[in-house]
Amino acid sequence: MNDPDTVPPRPRLGVSRCLLGERVRYDGGHRRDDWLTQVLLPHVELVALCPEAEAGLGTPREPMQLERGPGDTQRLRGRESGQDHAPALRAWVDGRLPELEGPAGPDGYVLKARSPSCGRAVPVNGQREPGPGLFAAALETADPSRLLVDETALHDAAAREAFVIRLFALARLRERLATEWTAGDLSAFHAREKMLLLAHGRPDYDRLGRLVAAAGTRPRAELAAEYAEVFARALARGTTRGAHVNVLQHLLGHFREHLPADERAALQTAIEDFGAGRRDRMSVVRRLRERADALQLDWVCRQSYLRPAPDELLTGEDPANE
Ligand code: SF4
C-alpha cells in the first residue's frame, strides 16, 4: 500500500471497453481514444467495462435506443426486433454495482458518449429529452458526486486537466483511508490538501476540518465515510480563476521571509498575469513549486495543489470555467 504522503497514488479508473480499442460495439467496432489509452492509462489501474457485452447481448448486436416507458421506466429497445433489452442490462448492473461501489471500486469513470448504456446525455425517445444511459444513470444515482465523464469531455484541455486533478485527489484519499490511519494521519492529509480544497470553496474545507478535529471521538468508519463524502462533493464543485488567484497569493505569502523582494515581485506579476488571463495556471504553479523546493519550504512543498498529478498529465491549461 502506498503511503499517500510520499508516493503518488495510482487511481482506479473505470473505462468503457470500446474506448480502449476493444471490438465490443454493437457493430463489432471500437472507438479507441488515443489520449486515454496512450497518456492516461499508464498512470492508472484500469477497470474495463462493457455493460452490453457483459450482459450477454452478444457482439455484434442490433442497435438500441433509449425510450421512456409507462411510469417513467426506461426501455432499451432494439431497433430491429423491438425487444426491450433493459432487463438484461439492469440485471448486469445489479450484479456489478456492489463491487464497483465497494473499496476496490474505481475512483472515477470515462464512459462512451451517446451510448444508451454508457452515455451521459443520450437521446431518449428519438431526439427528444436527452438523459443518461442505463449504466451511467445507475452510477450517478448511487453517488451524485461521482467523478464520471464521457470521452468527449476529455477532448477539451481545461476539462481534461480538471478531471485528472480530481481523479488523483480522490485516489490519494482512498489510499489514505485504506491504511490503519490515525487522527494525526488524517490531520496531515487534510493539511496537505488545504490549498486544493480552498480552490473549490471554503465551506467544505471548514466542514472537513471539523471532521478531522472529531477524529478519535467518533467511530473511525463513520468518520472516514463522512470525510470521503464531503471531500468528493467539494472537488465536484469546480473552481474559478479568482479562487485560484487567492490560493496562489496565499502560497506566495509563505515566501515572504525567504525570497528577495524582486523575486517575490516577479512571482506576484506571474499570478496577476494568470488572473488577467495572460498566462496559464500550471506555469505559475511550477514556478512556485521550484522556488519552494529550492528553499525547502516544507509546508508549501507538501501542498497537493503544487503536485496534483503527474506533470505529463497536466497541460498547463486553466481548469477554471470563467
Ligand atoms: S458504449 Fe458501453 S456498452 Fe457500448 S460498446 Fe462501449 S462499453 Fe460497451
Short mmCIF file of C-alpha atoms and ligand atoms in Angstrom, two decimals:
data_model
loop_
_atom_site.label_atom_id
_atom_site.label_comp_id
_atom_site.label_asym_id
_atom_site.label_seq_id
_atom_site.Cartn_x
_atom_site.Cartn_y
_atom_site.Cartn_z
CA MET A 1 0.00 0.00 0.00
CA ASN A 2 1.37 3.41 -0.94
CA ASP A 3 1.93 5.98 1.75
CA PRO A 4 -0.15 8.78 0.24
CA ASP A 5 2.08 11.39 1.89
CA THR A 6 5.16 10.26 -0.02
CA VAL A 7 4.17 8.19 -3.06
CA PRO A 8 1.85 9.43 -5.86
CA PRO A 9 -1.36 7.42 -5.92
CA ARG A 10 -2.42 5.12 -8.70
CA PRO A 11 -6.05 5.98 -9.38
CA ARG A 12 -8.53 3.30 -10.32
CA LEU A 13 -10.35 4.26 -13.48
CA GLY A 14 -13.46 2.66 -14.90
CA VAL A 15 -13.46 2.90 -18.71
CA SER A 16 -15.85 1.76 -21.42
CA ARG A 17 -14.13 -1.12 -23.21
CA CYS A 18 -14.83 0.28 -26.68
CA LEU A 19 -12.74 3.37 -25.78
CA LEU A 20 -9.82 1.05 -25.11
CA GLY A 21 -9.95 -0.28 -28.66
CA GLU A 22 -11.84 -3.49 -27.82
CA ARG A 23 -14.24 -4.51 -30.57
CA VAL A 24 -17.34 -4.70 -28.39
CA ARG A 25 -19.63 -2.14 -30.03
CA TYR A 26 -22.95 -3.20 -31.48
CA ASP A 27 -21.42 -3.14 -34.98
CA GLY A 28 -18.31 -5.09 -33.94
CA GLY A 29 -16.15 -1.97 -33.97
CA HIS A 30 -14.47 0.18 -31.34
CA ARG A 31 -13.93 3.87 -30.54
CA ARG A 32 -10.37 3.82 -29.24
CA ASP A 33 -9.44 7.12 -27.59
CA ASP A 34 -5.75 7.93 -28.07
CA TRP A 35 -5.20 10.31 -25.11
CA LEU A 36 -6.94 7.89 -22.79
CA THR A 37 -5.04 4.82 -23.93
CA GLN A 38 -1.63 6.34 -24.59
CA VAL A 39 -1.34 9.09 -21.97
CA LEU A 40 -3.64 8.42 -19.02
CA LEU A 41 -3.77 4.63 -18.83
CA PRO A 42 -0.09 4.15 -17.89
CA HIS A 43 -0.84 6.10 -14.70
CA VAL A 44 -3.98 4.29 -13.57
CA GLU A 45 -5.30 0.90 -12.54
CA LEU A 46 -7.81 0.05 -15.22
CA VAL A 47 -11.31 -1.31 -14.60
CA ALA A 48 -12.62 -2.09 -18.09
CA LEU A 49 -16.38 -2.37 -18.54
CA CYS A 50 -18.83 -3.10 -21.34
CA PRO A 51 -22.34 -3.33 -19.93
CA GLU A 52 -23.93 -4.60 -23.14
CA ALA A 53 -21.37 -7.29 -23.97
CA GLU A 54 -21.06 -8.36 -20.33
CA ALA A 55 -24.85 -8.53 -20.02
CA GLY A 56 -24.77 -11.21 -22.70
CA LEU A 57 -26.28 -9.21 -25.56
CA GLY A 58 -23.63 -10.50 -27.95
CA THR A 59 -21.32 -8.73 -30.41
CA PRO A 60 -22.31 -7.71 -33.00
CA ARG A 61 -25.86 -6.97 -31.82
CA GLU A 62 -28.73 -4.90 -33.02
CA PRO A 63 -28.52 -1.12 -32.36
CA MET A 64 -30.69 0.07 -29.48
CA GLN A 65 -32.28 3.27 -28.34
CA LEU A 66 -33.49 4.54 -25.00
CA GLU A 67 -37.19 5.04 -24.61
CA ARG A 68 -39.24 6.25 -21.71
CA GLY A 69 -41.93 3.74 -20.94
CA PRO A 70 -45.03 3.83 -18.74
CA GLY A 71 -44.46 5.06 -15.16
CA ASP A 72 -41.17 6.73 -16.23
CA THR A 73 -39.47 3.35 -16.65
CA GLN A 74 -36.74 3.22 -19.27
CA ARG A 75 -36.66 0.74 -22.10
CA LEU A 76 -33.69 -0.20 -24.24
CA ARG A 77 -35.49 -1.01 -27.44
CA GLY A 78 -33.78 -2.98 -30.19
CA ARG A 79 -34.18 -1.04 -33.43
CA GLU A 80 -34.68 -4.24 -35.42
CA SER A 81 -36.52 -6.62 -33.11
CA GLY A 82 -38.33 -4.09 -30.94
CA GLN A 83 -37.25 -6.22 -27.97
CA ASP A 84 -36.63 -4.44 -24.66
CA HIS A 85 -33.05 -5.23 -23.53
CA ALA A 86 -33.29 -3.13 -20.36
CA PRO A 87 -33.99 -6.12 -18.06
CA ALA A 88 -30.73 -7.81 -19.12
CA LEU A 89 -28.80 -4.57 -18.64
CA ARG A 90 -30.39 -3.97 -15.23
CA ALA A 91 -29.55 -7.50 -14.11
CA TRP A 92 -25.90 -6.88 -15.07
CA VAL A 93 -25.90 -3.52 -13.26
CA ASP A 94 -27.43 -5.07 -10.13
CA GLY A 95 -24.75 -7.74 -10.11
CA ARG A 96 -21.81 -5.40 -10.85
CA LEU A 97 -22.70 -2.28 -8.86
CA PRO A 98 -21.95 -3.62 -5.35
CA GLU A 99 -18.38 -4.41 -6.40
CA LEU A 100 -17.96 -1.08 -8.18
CA GLU A 101 -19.28 0.70 -5.08
CA GLY A 102 -17.00 -1.27 -2.76
CA PRO A 103 -13.49 -0.50 -1.53
CA ALA A 104 -11.92 -1.85 -4.74
CA GLY A 105 -14.19 0.26 -6.93
CA PRO A 106 -12.97 2.95 -9.36
CA ASP A 107 -12.16 6.50 -8.24
CA GLY A 108 -13.67 7.81 -11.47
CA TYR A 109 -15.07 6.80 -14.84
CA VAL A 110 -14.64 7.68 -18.51
CA LEU A 111 -17.61 6.27 -20.40
CA LYS A 112 -18.54 6.33 -24.07
CA ALA A 113 -20.64 9.30 -25.13
CA ARG A 114 -24.05 8.82 -26.75
CA SER A 115 -24.33 5.13 -25.85
CA PRO A 116 -27.75 4.12 -24.49
CA SER A 117 -25.88 2.21 -21.77
CA CYS A 118 -22.73 4.26 -21.07
CA GLY A 119 -23.62 7.75 -22.32
CA ARG A 120 -24.36 10.67 -20.00
CA ALA A 121 -26.69 12.61 -22.32
CA VAL A 122 -28.37 10.23 -24.72
CA PRO A 123 -31.41 10.95 -26.87
CA VAL A 124 -34.46 9.40 -25.26
CA ASN A 125 -37.48 8.72 -27.45
CA GLY A 126 -35.55 9.59 -30.61
CA GLN A 127 -34.07 13.08 -30.48
CA ARG A 128 -36.06 14.47 -27.56
CA GLU A 129 -35.34 14.59 -23.83
CA PRO A 130 -31.67 13.60 -23.51
CA GLY A 131 -30.91 11.57 -20.39
CA PRO A 132 -28.22 9.24 -19.09
CA GLY A 133 -27.80 5.72 -20.43
CA LEU A 134 -28.83 2.90 -18.12
CA PHE A 135 -25.39 2.17 -16.67
CA ALA A 136 -24.41 5.85 -16.34
CA ALA A 137 -27.74 6.55 -14.65
CA ALA A 138 -27.20 3.76 -12.13
CA LEU A 139 -23.73 5.11 -11.25
CA GLU A 140 -24.98 8.68 -10.90
CA THR A 141 -27.97 7.66 -8.81
CA ALA A 142 -25.79 5.65 -6.44
CA ASP A 143 -23.43 8.62 -5.96
CA PRO A 144 -24.35 12.05 -7.38
CA SER A 145 -20.82 13.37 -6.59
CA ARG A 146 -19.20 10.60 -8.57
CA LEU A 147 -16.42 11.56 -10.99
CA LEU A 148 -17.89 10.48 -14.29
CA VAL A 149 -17.29 11.99 -17.72
CA ASP A 150 -17.65 10.88 -21.29
CA GLU A 151 -14.64 10.86 -23.59
CA THR A 152 -15.74 13.98 -25.43
CA ALA A 153 -15.24 15.97 -22.21
CA LEU A 154 -11.58 14.96 -22.25
CA HIS A 155 -11.04 16.43 -25.69
CA ASP A 156 -11.08 19.87 -24.05
CA ALA A 157 -7.69 20.58 -22.42
CA ALA A 158 -9.07 22.51 -19.46
CA ALA A 159 -11.76 19.95 -18.65
CA ARG A 160 -9.21 17.16 -19.01
CA GLU A 161 -6.89 18.81 -16.51
CA ALA A 162 -9.74 19.31 -14.04
CA PHE A 163 -10.68 15.64 -14.41
CA VAL A 164 -7.11 14.46 -13.84
CA ILE A 165 -6.64 16.63 -10.74
CA ARG A 166 -9.91 15.39 -9.24
CA LEU A 167 -9.14 11.76 -10.08
CA PHE A 168 -5.77 11.85 -8.35
CA ALA A 169 -7.16 13.68 -5.31
CA LEU A 170 -9.85 11.00 -4.87
CA ALA A 171 -7.19 8.31 -5.19
CA ARG A 172 -5.00 9.98 -2.56
CA LEU A 173 -7.88 9.96 -0.12
CA ARG A 174 -8.80 6.37 -0.88
CA GLU A 175 -5.23 5.26 -0.30
CA ARG A 176 -5.03 7.29 2.93
CA LEU A 177 -8.23 5.81 4.30
CA ALA A 178 -7.24 2.29 3.26
CA THR A 179 -4.38 2.37 5.77
CA GLU A 180 -4.64 2.00 9.53
CA TRP A 181 -4.78 5.79 9.73
CA THR A 182 -4.57 7.72 12.94
CA ALA A 183 -6.14 11.05 13.80
CA GLY A 184 -2.70 12.55 13.11
CA ASP A 185 -2.58 10.95 9.66
CA LEU A 186 -5.98 12.38 8.76
CA SER A 187 -4.95 15.78 10.06
CA ALA A 188 -1.76 15.66 7.95
CA PHE A 189 -3.78 14.62 4.89
CA HIS A 190 -6.22 17.47 5.41
CA ALA A 191 -3.37 19.97 5.82
CA ARG A 192 -1.75 18.72 2.63
CA GLU A 193 -4.98 19.13 0.65
CA LYS A 194 -5.75 22.57 2.12
CA MET A 195 -4.91 24.71 -0.90
CA LEU A 196 -6.59 22.34 -3.35
CA LEU A 197 -9.77 22.28 -1.27
CA LEU A 198 -9.77 26.05 -0.83
CA ALA A 199 -9.63 26.45 -4.60
CA HIS A 200 -13.00 24.68 -4.60
CA GLY A 201 -14.56 26.72 -1.78
CA ARG A 202 -14.12 27.47 1.91
CA PRO A 203 -17.26 25.90 3.48
CA ASP A 204 -16.38 22.31 2.62
CA TYR A 205 -12.78 22.81 3.72
CA ASP A 206 -14.02 24.09 7.08
CA ARG A 207 -16.51 21.26 7.43
CA LEU A 208 -13.77 18.73 6.70
CA GLY A 209 -11.62 20.46 9.30
CA ARG A 210 -14.33 19.94 11.92
CA LEU A 211 -14.44 16.26 10.99
CA VAL A 212 -10.67 16.00 11.40
CA ALA A 213 -10.96 17.63 14.80
CA ALA A 214 -13.50 14.99 15.80
CA ALA A 215 -11.20 12.10 14.85
CA GLY A 216 -10.62 9.99 17.90
CA THR A 217 -14.02 10.81 19.35
CA ARG A 218 -16.17 9.21 16.61
CA PRO A 219 -16.20 5.70 15.15
CA ARG A 220 -13.45 5.54 12.51
CA ALA A 221 -15.54 4.03 9.71
CA GLU A 222 -18.32 6.57 10.19
CA LEU A 223 -15.89 9.48 10.23
CA ALA A 224 -13.98 8.19 7.20
CA ALA A 225 -17.20 7.76 5.21
CA GLU A 226 -18.34 11.30 6.01
CA TYR A 227 -14.92 12.79 5.26
CA ALA A 228 -14.83 10.96 1.91
CA GLU A 229 -18.34 12.11 1.03
CA VAL A 230 -17.66 15.79 1.78
CA PHE A 231 -14.23 15.66 0.11
CA ALA A 232 -15.73 14.22 -3.09
CA ARG A 233 -18.53 16.77 -3.05
CA ALA A 234 -16.07 19.63 -2.52
CA LEU A 235 -14.00 18.64 -5.54
CA ALA A 236 -17.12 18.20 -7.64
CA ARG A 237 -17.99 21.88 -7.15
CA GLY A 238 -15.48 23.14 -9.69
CA THR A 239 -13.44 26.27 -9.22
CA THR A 240 -12.82 29.74 -10.63
CA ARG A 241 -9.86 31.78 -11.78
CA GLY A 242 -10.41 34.13 -8.84
CA ALA A 243 -10.29 31.25 -6.35
CA HIS A 244 -7.02 30.06 -7.88
CA VAL A 245 -5.57 33.58 -7.66
CA ASN A 246 -6.44 33.66 -3.93
CA VAL A 247 -4.77 30.29 -3.39
CA LEU A 248 -1.64 31.32 -5.32
CA GLN A 249 -1.43 34.58 -3.34
CA HIS A 250 -1.75 32.61 -0.11
CA LEU A 251 1.10 30.34 -1.17
CA LEU A 252 3.23 33.30 -2.18
CA GLY A 253 2.70 34.71 1.31
CA HIS A 254 4.74 31.80 2.67
CA PHE A 255 7.78 33.05 0.73
CA ARG A 256 7.79 36.46 2.44
CA GLU A 257 10.74 35.79 4.76
CA HIS A 258 12.63 33.65 2.26
CA LEU A 259 12.76 35.38 -1.11
CA PRO A 260 14.27 38.73 -2.13
CA ALA A 261 11.71 41.39 -2.93
CA ASP A 262 12.43 41.36 -6.67
CA GLU A 263 11.82 37.59 -6.93
CA ARG A 264 8.59 37.89 -4.93
CA ALA A 265 7.53 40.70 -7.22
CA ALA A 266 8.20 38.53 -10.27
CA LEU A 267 6.03 35.74 -8.84
CA GLN A 268 3.36 38.29 -7.95
CA THR A 269 3.39 39.51 -11.56
CA ALA A 270 3.05 35.91 -12.79
CA ILE A 271 -0.01 35.43 -10.55
CA GLU A 272 -1.52 38.68 -11.80
CA ASP A 273 -0.86 37.65 -15.39
CA PHE A 274 -2.71 34.40 -14.71
CA GLY A 275 -5.56 36.34 -13.07
CA ALA A 276 -5.81 38.53 -16.16
CA GLY A 277 -5.81 35.51 -18.47
CA ARG A 278 -2.36 36.26 -19.90
CA ARG A 279 -0.73 33.01 -18.78
CA ASP A 280 -1.79 29.53 -17.73
CA ARG A 281 -2.08 28.46 -14.12
CA MET A 282 0.23 25.45 -14.18
CA SER A 283 3.16 27.59 -15.35
CA VAL A 284 2.69 29.70 -12.19
CA VAL A 285 2.26 26.58 -10.06
CA ARG A 286 5.52 25.15 -11.43
CA ARG A 287 7.42 28.35 -10.70
CA LEU A 288 6.15 28.42 -7.12
CA ARG A 289 6.96 24.75 -6.72
CA GLU A 290 10.52 25.15 -7.98
CA ARG A 291 11.19 28.04 -5.61
CA ALA A 292 9.58 26.21 -2.66
CA ASP A 293 11.67 23.12 -3.36
CA ALA A 294 14.87 25.15 -3.62
CA LEU A 295 14.10 26.93 -0.36
CA GLN A 296 12.84 23.73 1.32
CA LEU A 297 9.62 25.39 2.44
CA ASP A 298 8.18 22.19 3.82
CA TRP A 299 4.54 23.19 4.27
CA VAL A 300 4.38 24.69 0.78
CA CYS A 301 6.22 21.77 -0.83
CA ARG A 302 3.75 19.29 0.66
CA GLN A 303 0.67 21.01 -0.72
CA SER A 304 -1.04 18.71 -3.21
CA TYR A 305 -2.07 21.88 -5.08
CA LEU A 306 1.50 22.13 -6.32
CA ARG A 307 1.71 18.42 -7.26
CA PRO A 308 -1.87 17.44 -8.06
CA ALA A 309 -0.97 14.74 -10.60
CA PRO A 310 1.98 13.65 -12.75
CA ASP A 311 3.20 16.64 -14.77
CA GLU A 312 2.83 14.85 -18.09
CA LEU A 313 -0.94 14.69 -17.50
CA LEU A 314 -1.24 18.41 -16.80
CA THR A 315 -1.41 20.58 -19.84
CA GLY A 316 -0.89 23.97 -18.28
CA GLU A 317 -4.44 24.92 -19.20
CA ASP A 318 -6.53 26.62 -16.57
CA PRO A 319 -9.31 24.26 -15.46
CA ALA A 320 -11.39 27.15 -14.14
CA ASN A 321 -14.54 27.81 -16.04
CA GLU A 322 -14.62 31.59 -16.10
S1 SF4 B 1 -20.57 2.19 -25.19
FE1 SF4 B 1 -20.53 0.88 -23.39
S2 SF4 B 1 -21.99 -0.75 -23.85
FE2 SF4 B 1 -21.50 0.23 -25.79
S3 SF4 B 1 -19.79 -0.94 -26.62
FE3 SF4 B 1 -18.90 0.74 -25.47
S4 SF4 B 1 -18.54 -0.12 -23.47
FE4 SF4 B 1 -19.97 -1.48 -24.49
#
